[in-house]
Amino acid sequence: MSYFSMRARLQCLFGLVVLFYFGLNPIHAYAWSNVTILTTNDTTAVAEFVKQLKIEINEQSGIKVNVSKNDSGLSINIPKDTLVVAVGTQALSYAGNLDESTPVIGVLVPKSSYESILKESERSPDRFSAIYLDQPFTRQLALIRAIFPNLYTMGVLLGPVSQFQSNDLQSAAKKFNMEVNIRLVNKADELQSNLEKLMMSKQLLLAIPDPLIYTRETAQTILLTTYRHQTPVIGFSQSYAKSGAVAAVFSSPKQFASEVANTIKQLPKDHVTLPLAKAANQFSIEINRQVARSLDIRIADDAVIYQQMLKDEK
């Protein structure tokens, strides 16, 4: 057999292999061929999210991913057939000024901020969606129940932004046979007095995100006050647990990236609407066992707590 004959056969065989491979693994036609990740800063969380989303939407998907940093609020040119992923509240606010036909998914954004921007921008929720930074109340209460099976009352501080979630919190608490003692904080100088009043009843403190109450400046005061009263705190971020809360439930930047990628890949071509805004399905827990020991609280292994939460959240 000649060299050229052998080469021709090999080329033919290679062609059949390629045809077979792509016949079994077709390149999907997605709703958008371009994704623009809109950011306004370079925090660790944002950088981790962007990196992971690029990995999740790999080259085989046929989707081109661009990153656009806009820290000035200037107008942005977005090509047609592009989905915008706005990372953070400020980025989502800027995205609200885009043409109403441009689909937008917000991420690392509190529910209250999303709803405010949605209302202000007058966008349609099926073209301007989000995956909330907040965890569902049922998930937070499931964490409390898994750690404190015999606890039936808790304290909560709500501020100007979070107080509108009061009814949802009370409704979720009823499902777990829990009572919630709510103190409203309308001004910064009301924080300490309301916190002290909650501490008088020795209740667990469930931290609900609010820009007036839970800030970098107030974190140390709140955690030291609760520790002095031997009152456990359930936080809403990994850093809050590491700083002194007994535990926290949260979704990591990588988990948010995975959820956004799944949303994009699950929408077929010509599908012009987005899923409505919701909380992340994936979540993690952080338990500060040193603080737990100092409060004489015994907590099961993380895996046991996690599985119990999955069961109770349903």
Coordinates of C-alpha atoms in Angstrom, one line a residue:
M1 CA 0.0 0.0 0.0
S2 CA 1.4 3.4 -1.0
Y3 CA 2.1 6.2 1.4
F4 CA -0.6 8.4 -0.3
S5 CA -3.2 5.6 -0.1
M6 CA -2.5 5.1 3.6
R7 CA -2.7 8.9 4.2
A8 CA -6.1 9.1 2.4
R9 CA -7.5 6.3 4.4
L10 CA -6.3 7.9 7.7
Q11 CA -7.9 11.2 6.6
C12 CA -11.2 9.4 5.8
L13 CA -11.1 7.6 9.2
F14 CA -10.4 10.9 11.0
G15 CA -13.3 12.5 9.2
L16 CA -15.6 9.7 10.3
V17 CA -14.4 10.1 13.9
V18 CA -15.1 13.8 13.9
L19 CA -18.5 13.3 12.3
F20 CA -19.4 10.6 14.9
Y21 CA -18.2 12.8 17.8
F22 CA -20.1 15.9 16.8
G23 CA -23.1 13.8 15.9
L24 CA -23.2 12.6 19.5
N25 CA -22.2 16.0 20.9
P26 CA -23.9 18.7 18.9
I27 CA -23.1 22.4 19.5
H28 CA -26.2 23.7 21.1
A29 CA -28.0 26.8 19.8
Y30 CA -28.4 29.0 22.8
A31 CA -30.7 32.1 23.1
W32 CA -27.7 34.4 23.1
S33 CA -24.3 34.2 21.3
N34 CA -22.7 36.9 23.4
V35 CA -22.6 37.5 27.1
T36 CA -21.3 40.8 28.6
I37 CA -20.3 40.7 32.3
L38 CA -20.8 44.2 33.6
T39 CA -18.9 45.1 36.8
T40 CA -18.1 48.3 38.7
N41 CA -15.3 47.1 41.0
D42 CA -12.6 44.5 41.4
T43 CA -13.4 43.0 44.8
T44 CA -12.4 39.4 45.5
A45 CA -16.0 38.2 45.2
V46 CA -16.5 39.9 41.8
A47 CA -13.2 38.6 40.4
E48 CA -14.0 35.0 41.6
F49 CA -17.5 35.2 40.0
V50 CA -16.2 36.5 36.7
K51 CA -13.4 33.8 36.6
Q52 CA -15.8 31.0 37.3
L53 CA -18.5 32.2 34.9
K54 CA -15.9 32.2 32.1
I55 CA -15.1 28.6 33.0
E56 CA -18.7 27.5 33.2
I57 CA -19.5 29.1 29.8
N58 CA -16.6 27.4 28.0
E59 CA -15.6 27.7 24.4
Q60 CA -17.5 24.5 23.4
S61 CA -20.8 26.4 24.1
G62 CA -20.2 28.8 21.2
I63 CA -21.0 31.7 23.5
K64 CA -18.6 34.6 23.5
V65 CA -18.0 36.2 26.9
N66 CA -16.8 39.8 27.4
V67 CA -16.1 41.7 30.5
S68 CA -17.0 45.4 30.8
K69 CA -16.0 47.5 33.8
N70 CA -18.0 50.6 34.2
D71 CA -17.3 52.6 37.4
S72 CA -18.5 55.9 36.1
G73 CA -22.1 55.3 35.0
L74 CA -21.4 56.3 31.5
S75 CA -23.5 54.8 28.7
I76 CA -22.5 51.4 27.5
N77 CA -22.7 50.0 24.0
I78 CA -24.1 46.5 24.0
P79 CA -24.3 44.6 20.7
K80 CA -27.5 42.9 19.7
D81 CA -28.0 39.3 20.6
T82 CA -26.2 40.0 23.9
L83 CA -27.2 39.0 27.4
V84 CA -25.8 41.3 30.2
V85 CA -24.8 39.8 33.6
A86 CA -24.7 42.7 36.0
V87 CA -22.5 41.9 39.0
G88 CA -23.4 43.9 42.1
T89 CA -26.0 46.6 42.9
Q90 CA -24.3 49.5 41.2
A91 CA -23.8 47.5 38.0
L92 CA -27.4 46.4 38.0
S93 CA -28.4 50.1 38.4
Y94 CA -26.4 51.0 35.4
A95 CA -27.9 48.1 33.4
G96 CA -31.3 49.5 34.2
N97 CA -30.5 52.3 31.8
L98 CA -29.8 50.0 28.9
D99 CA -32.3 49.6 26.1
E100 CA -35.4 47.8 27.4
S101 CA -34.9 45.0 24.8
T102 CA -31.5 44.1 26.3
P103 CA -31.9 41.1 28.6
V104 CA -30.2 41.5 32.0
I105 CA -29.5 39.1 34.9
G106 CA -28.3 40.7 38.2
V107 CA -26.2 38.8 40.6
L108 CA -24.6 39.5 44.0
V109 CA -27.6 41.9 44.5
P110 CA -29.9 41.9 47.5
K111 CA -33.6 41.3 46.8
S112 CA -34.6 44.7 48.1
S113 CA -32.1 46.4 45.8
Y114 CA -33.3 44.4 42.7
E115 CA -36.9 45.3 43.4
S116 CA -36.1 49.0 43.8
I117 CA -34.0 49.1 40.5
L118 CA -36.7 47.1 38.7
K119 CA -39.4 49.6 39.7
E120 CA -37.2 52.7 38.9
S121 CA -36.1 51.4 35.5
E122 CA -39.7 50.3 34.6
R123 CA -38.2 47.2 33.0
S124 CA -40.1 44.0 32.5
P125 CA -39.2 41.3 35.1
D126 CA -38.9 38.7 32.3
R127 CA -36.2 40.7 30.6
F128 CA -34.6 42.1 33.8
S129 CA -34.1 39.3 36.2
A130 CA -31.7 38.4 39.1
I131 CA -30.4 35.7 41.4
Y132 CA -30.7 37.3 44.8
L133 CA -27.8 37.6 47.2
D134 CA -30.2 36.9 50.1
Q135 CA -31.0 33.4 51.3
P136 CA -34.7 32.4 51.6
F137 CA -36.0 32.7 55.1
T138 CA -36.9 29.1 55.1
R139 CA -33.3 28.2 54.5
Q140 CA -32.1 30.4 57.3
L141 CA -34.6 29.0 59.6
A142 CA -33.7 25.5 58.6
L143 CA -30.1 26.2 59.6
I144 CA -31.4 27.5 63.0
R145 CA -33.6 24.4 63.5
A146 CA -30.7 22.0 62.6
I147 CA -28.4 23.7 65.2
F148 CA -31.0 24.5 67.8
P149 CA -33.7 21.8 67.6
N150 CA -35.4 23.0 70.8
L151 CA -35.4 26.7 70.0
Y152 CA -38.7 28.3 69.3
T153 CA -38.1 32.1 69.6
M154 CA -35.6 34.4 68.1
G155 CA -34.8 38.1 67.8
V156 CA -34.5 40.1 64.6
L157 CA -33.4 43.7 63.9
L158 CA -35.1 45.2 60.8
G159 CA -34.1 48.5 59.2
P160 CA -35.7 50.9 56.7
V161 CA -34.9 48.5 53.8
S162 CA -35.5 45.1 55.4
Q163 CA -38.7 45.9 57.4
F164 CA -40.8 45.3 54.3
Q165 CA -39.8 41.6 54.6
S166 CA -41.4 41.3 58.1
N167 CA -44.5 39.5 56.9
D168 CA -42.5 37.0 54.8
L169 CA -40.3 36.3 57.8
Q170 CA -43.2 35.8 60.1
S171 CA -44.9 33.5 57.6
A172 CA -41.7 31.4 57.3
A173 CA -41.3 31.2 61.0
K174 CA -44.8 29.7 61.5
K175 CA -43.8 26.8 59.3
F176 CA -41.0 26.0 61.8
N177 CA -43.2 26.7 64.8
M178 CA -41.0 29.7 65.7
E179 CA -41.9 33.1 67.1
V180 CA -40.0 36.2 66.0
N181 CA -39.4 39.2 68.2
I182 CA -38.8 42.1 65.8
R183 CA -37.3 45.4 66.7
L184 CA -37.4 48.2 64.1
V185 CA -34.3 50.4 63.7
N186 CA -35.1 53.5 61.7
K187 CA -32.0 55.5 62.5
A188 CA -28.4 54.6 63.3
D189 CA -28.6 55.9 66.8
E190 CA -31.4 53.5 67.6
L191 CA -29.4 50.4 66.9
Q192 CA -27.7 49.8 70.2
S193 CA -30.8 50.4 72.4
N194 CA -32.9 48.0 70.3
L195 CA -30.1 45.4 70.3
E196 CA -29.9 45.6 74.1
K197 CA -33.6 45.1 74.4
L198 CA -33.4 41.9 72.3
M199 CA -30.6 40.7 74.5
M200 CA -32.7 41.0 77.6
S201 CA -34.7 38.0 76.5
K202 CA -31.6 36.0 75.8
Q203 CA -32.9 35.1 72.3
L204 CA -30.9 34.0 69.3
L205 CA -30.3 36.9 66.9
L206 CA -31.0 36.2 63.2
A207 CA -29.1 38.8 61.1
I208 CA -31.1 40.0 58.1
P209 CA -29.2 42.1 55.6
D210 CA -29.9 45.8 55.9
P211 CA -27.6 48.7 54.9
L212 CA -28.3 50.7 58.1
I213 CA -27.9 47.8 60.6
Y214 CA -25.2 45.5 59.3
T215 CA -22.2 47.4 58.1
R216 CA -18.5 47.1 58.5
E217 CA -18.7 49.8 61.1
T218 CA -21.4 48.1 63.2
A219 CA -20.3 44.5 62.9
Q220 CA -17.9 44.5 65.8
T221 CA -20.4 46.3 68.1
I222 CA -23.2 43.8 67.3
L223 CA -21.0 40.7 67.7
L224 CA -19.3 41.9 70.9
T225 CA -22.7 42.9 72.4
T226 CA -24.3 39.6 71.6
Y227 CA -21.2 37.7 72.9
R228 CA -21.3 39.6 76.1
H229 CA -24.9 38.5 76.6
Q230 CA -24.0 34.9 75.6
T231 CA -26.5 35.2 72.7
P232 CA -25.7 33.3 69.5
V233 CA -25.9 35.0 66.1
I234 CA -26.9 33.4 62.8
G235 CA -25.3 35.5 60.0
F236 CA -25.9 35.9 56.3
S237 CA -22.3 35.7 55.0
Q238 CA -19.2 33.6 55.4
S239 CA -17.2 36.6 56.7
Y240 CA -19.9 37.3 59.4
A241 CA -19.5 33.7 60.7
K242 CA -15.7 34.0 60.7
S243 CA -16.0 37.3 62.6
G244 CA -18.0 35.9 65.4
A245 CA -21.5 34.6 64.4
V246 CA -22.1 31.0 65.4
A247 CA -23.0 30.1 61.8
A248 CA -24.2 31.5 58.5
V249 CA -25.8 30.2 55.3
F250 CA -24.7 31.8 52.0
S251 CA -24.1 31.2 48.3
S252 CA -20.5 31.6 47.2
P253 CA -19.4 33.6 44.0
K254 CA -18.6 30.2 42.4
Q255 CA -22.1 28.9 43.1
F256 CA -23.7 32.1 41.7
A257 CA -21.6 31.7 38.6
S258 CA -22.7 28.1 38.2
E259 CA -26.4 29.2 38.6
V260 CA -26.0 32.0 36.0
A261 CA -24.3 29.6 33.5
N262 CA -27.0 27.0 34.0
T263 CA -29.7 29.6 33.4
I264 CA -28.0 30.7 30.2
K265 CA -27.5 27.2 28.9
Q266 CA -31.0 26.1 29.6
L267 CA -32.6 28.8 27.5
P268 CA -32.9 27.6 23.8
K269 CA -32.5 29.8 20.8
D270 CA -35.4 32.2 20.1
H271 CA -36.3 32.1 23.8
V272 CA -36.7 35.8 24.5
T273 CA -37.7 35.8 28.1
L274 CA -35.7 35.2 31.3
P275 CA -36.8 33.2 34.4
L276 CA -38.2 35.5 37.1
A277 CA -35.8 36.7 39.8
K278 CA -35.2 34.2 42.6
A279 CA -32.8 33.1 45.3
A280 CA -29.9 30.8 44.5
N281 CA -30.5 27.0 44.7
Q282 CA -27.0 26.2 45.6
F283 CA -25.7 27.2 49.1
S284 CA -23.0 26.7 51.6
I285 CA -22.8 26.9 55.4
E286 CA -20.0 28.2 57.7
I287 CA -19.9 27.2 61.3
N288 CA -17.7 29.0 63.8
R289 CA -17.0 26.1 66.2
Q290 CA -14.7 28.1 68.4
V291 CA -17.6 30.6 69.2
A292 CA -20.0 27.7 69.5
R293 CA -17.7 26.0 72.2
S294 CA -17.4 29.3 74.1
L295 CA -21.2 29.5 74.2
D296 CA -21.4 25.8 75.2
I297 CA -23.3 25.0 72.0
R298 CA -22.8 21.5 70.5
I299 CA -23.1 21.4 66.8
A300 CA -23.1 18.3 64.5
D301 CA -20.8 17.9 61.6
D302 CA -21.3 20.3 58.7
A303 CA -22.5 17.5 56.4
V304 CA -25.1 16.5 58.9
I305 CA -26.3 20.0 59.3
Y306 CA -26.4 20.5 55.5
Q307 CA -28.5 17.4 54.9
Q308 CA -30.9 18.3 57.7
M309 CA -31.3 21.7 56.1
L310 CA -32.1 20.2 52.7
K311 CA -34.8 18.1 54.3
D312 CA -36.3 20.9 56.4
E313 CA -36.3 23.5 53.7
K314 CA -38.7 21.5 51.5

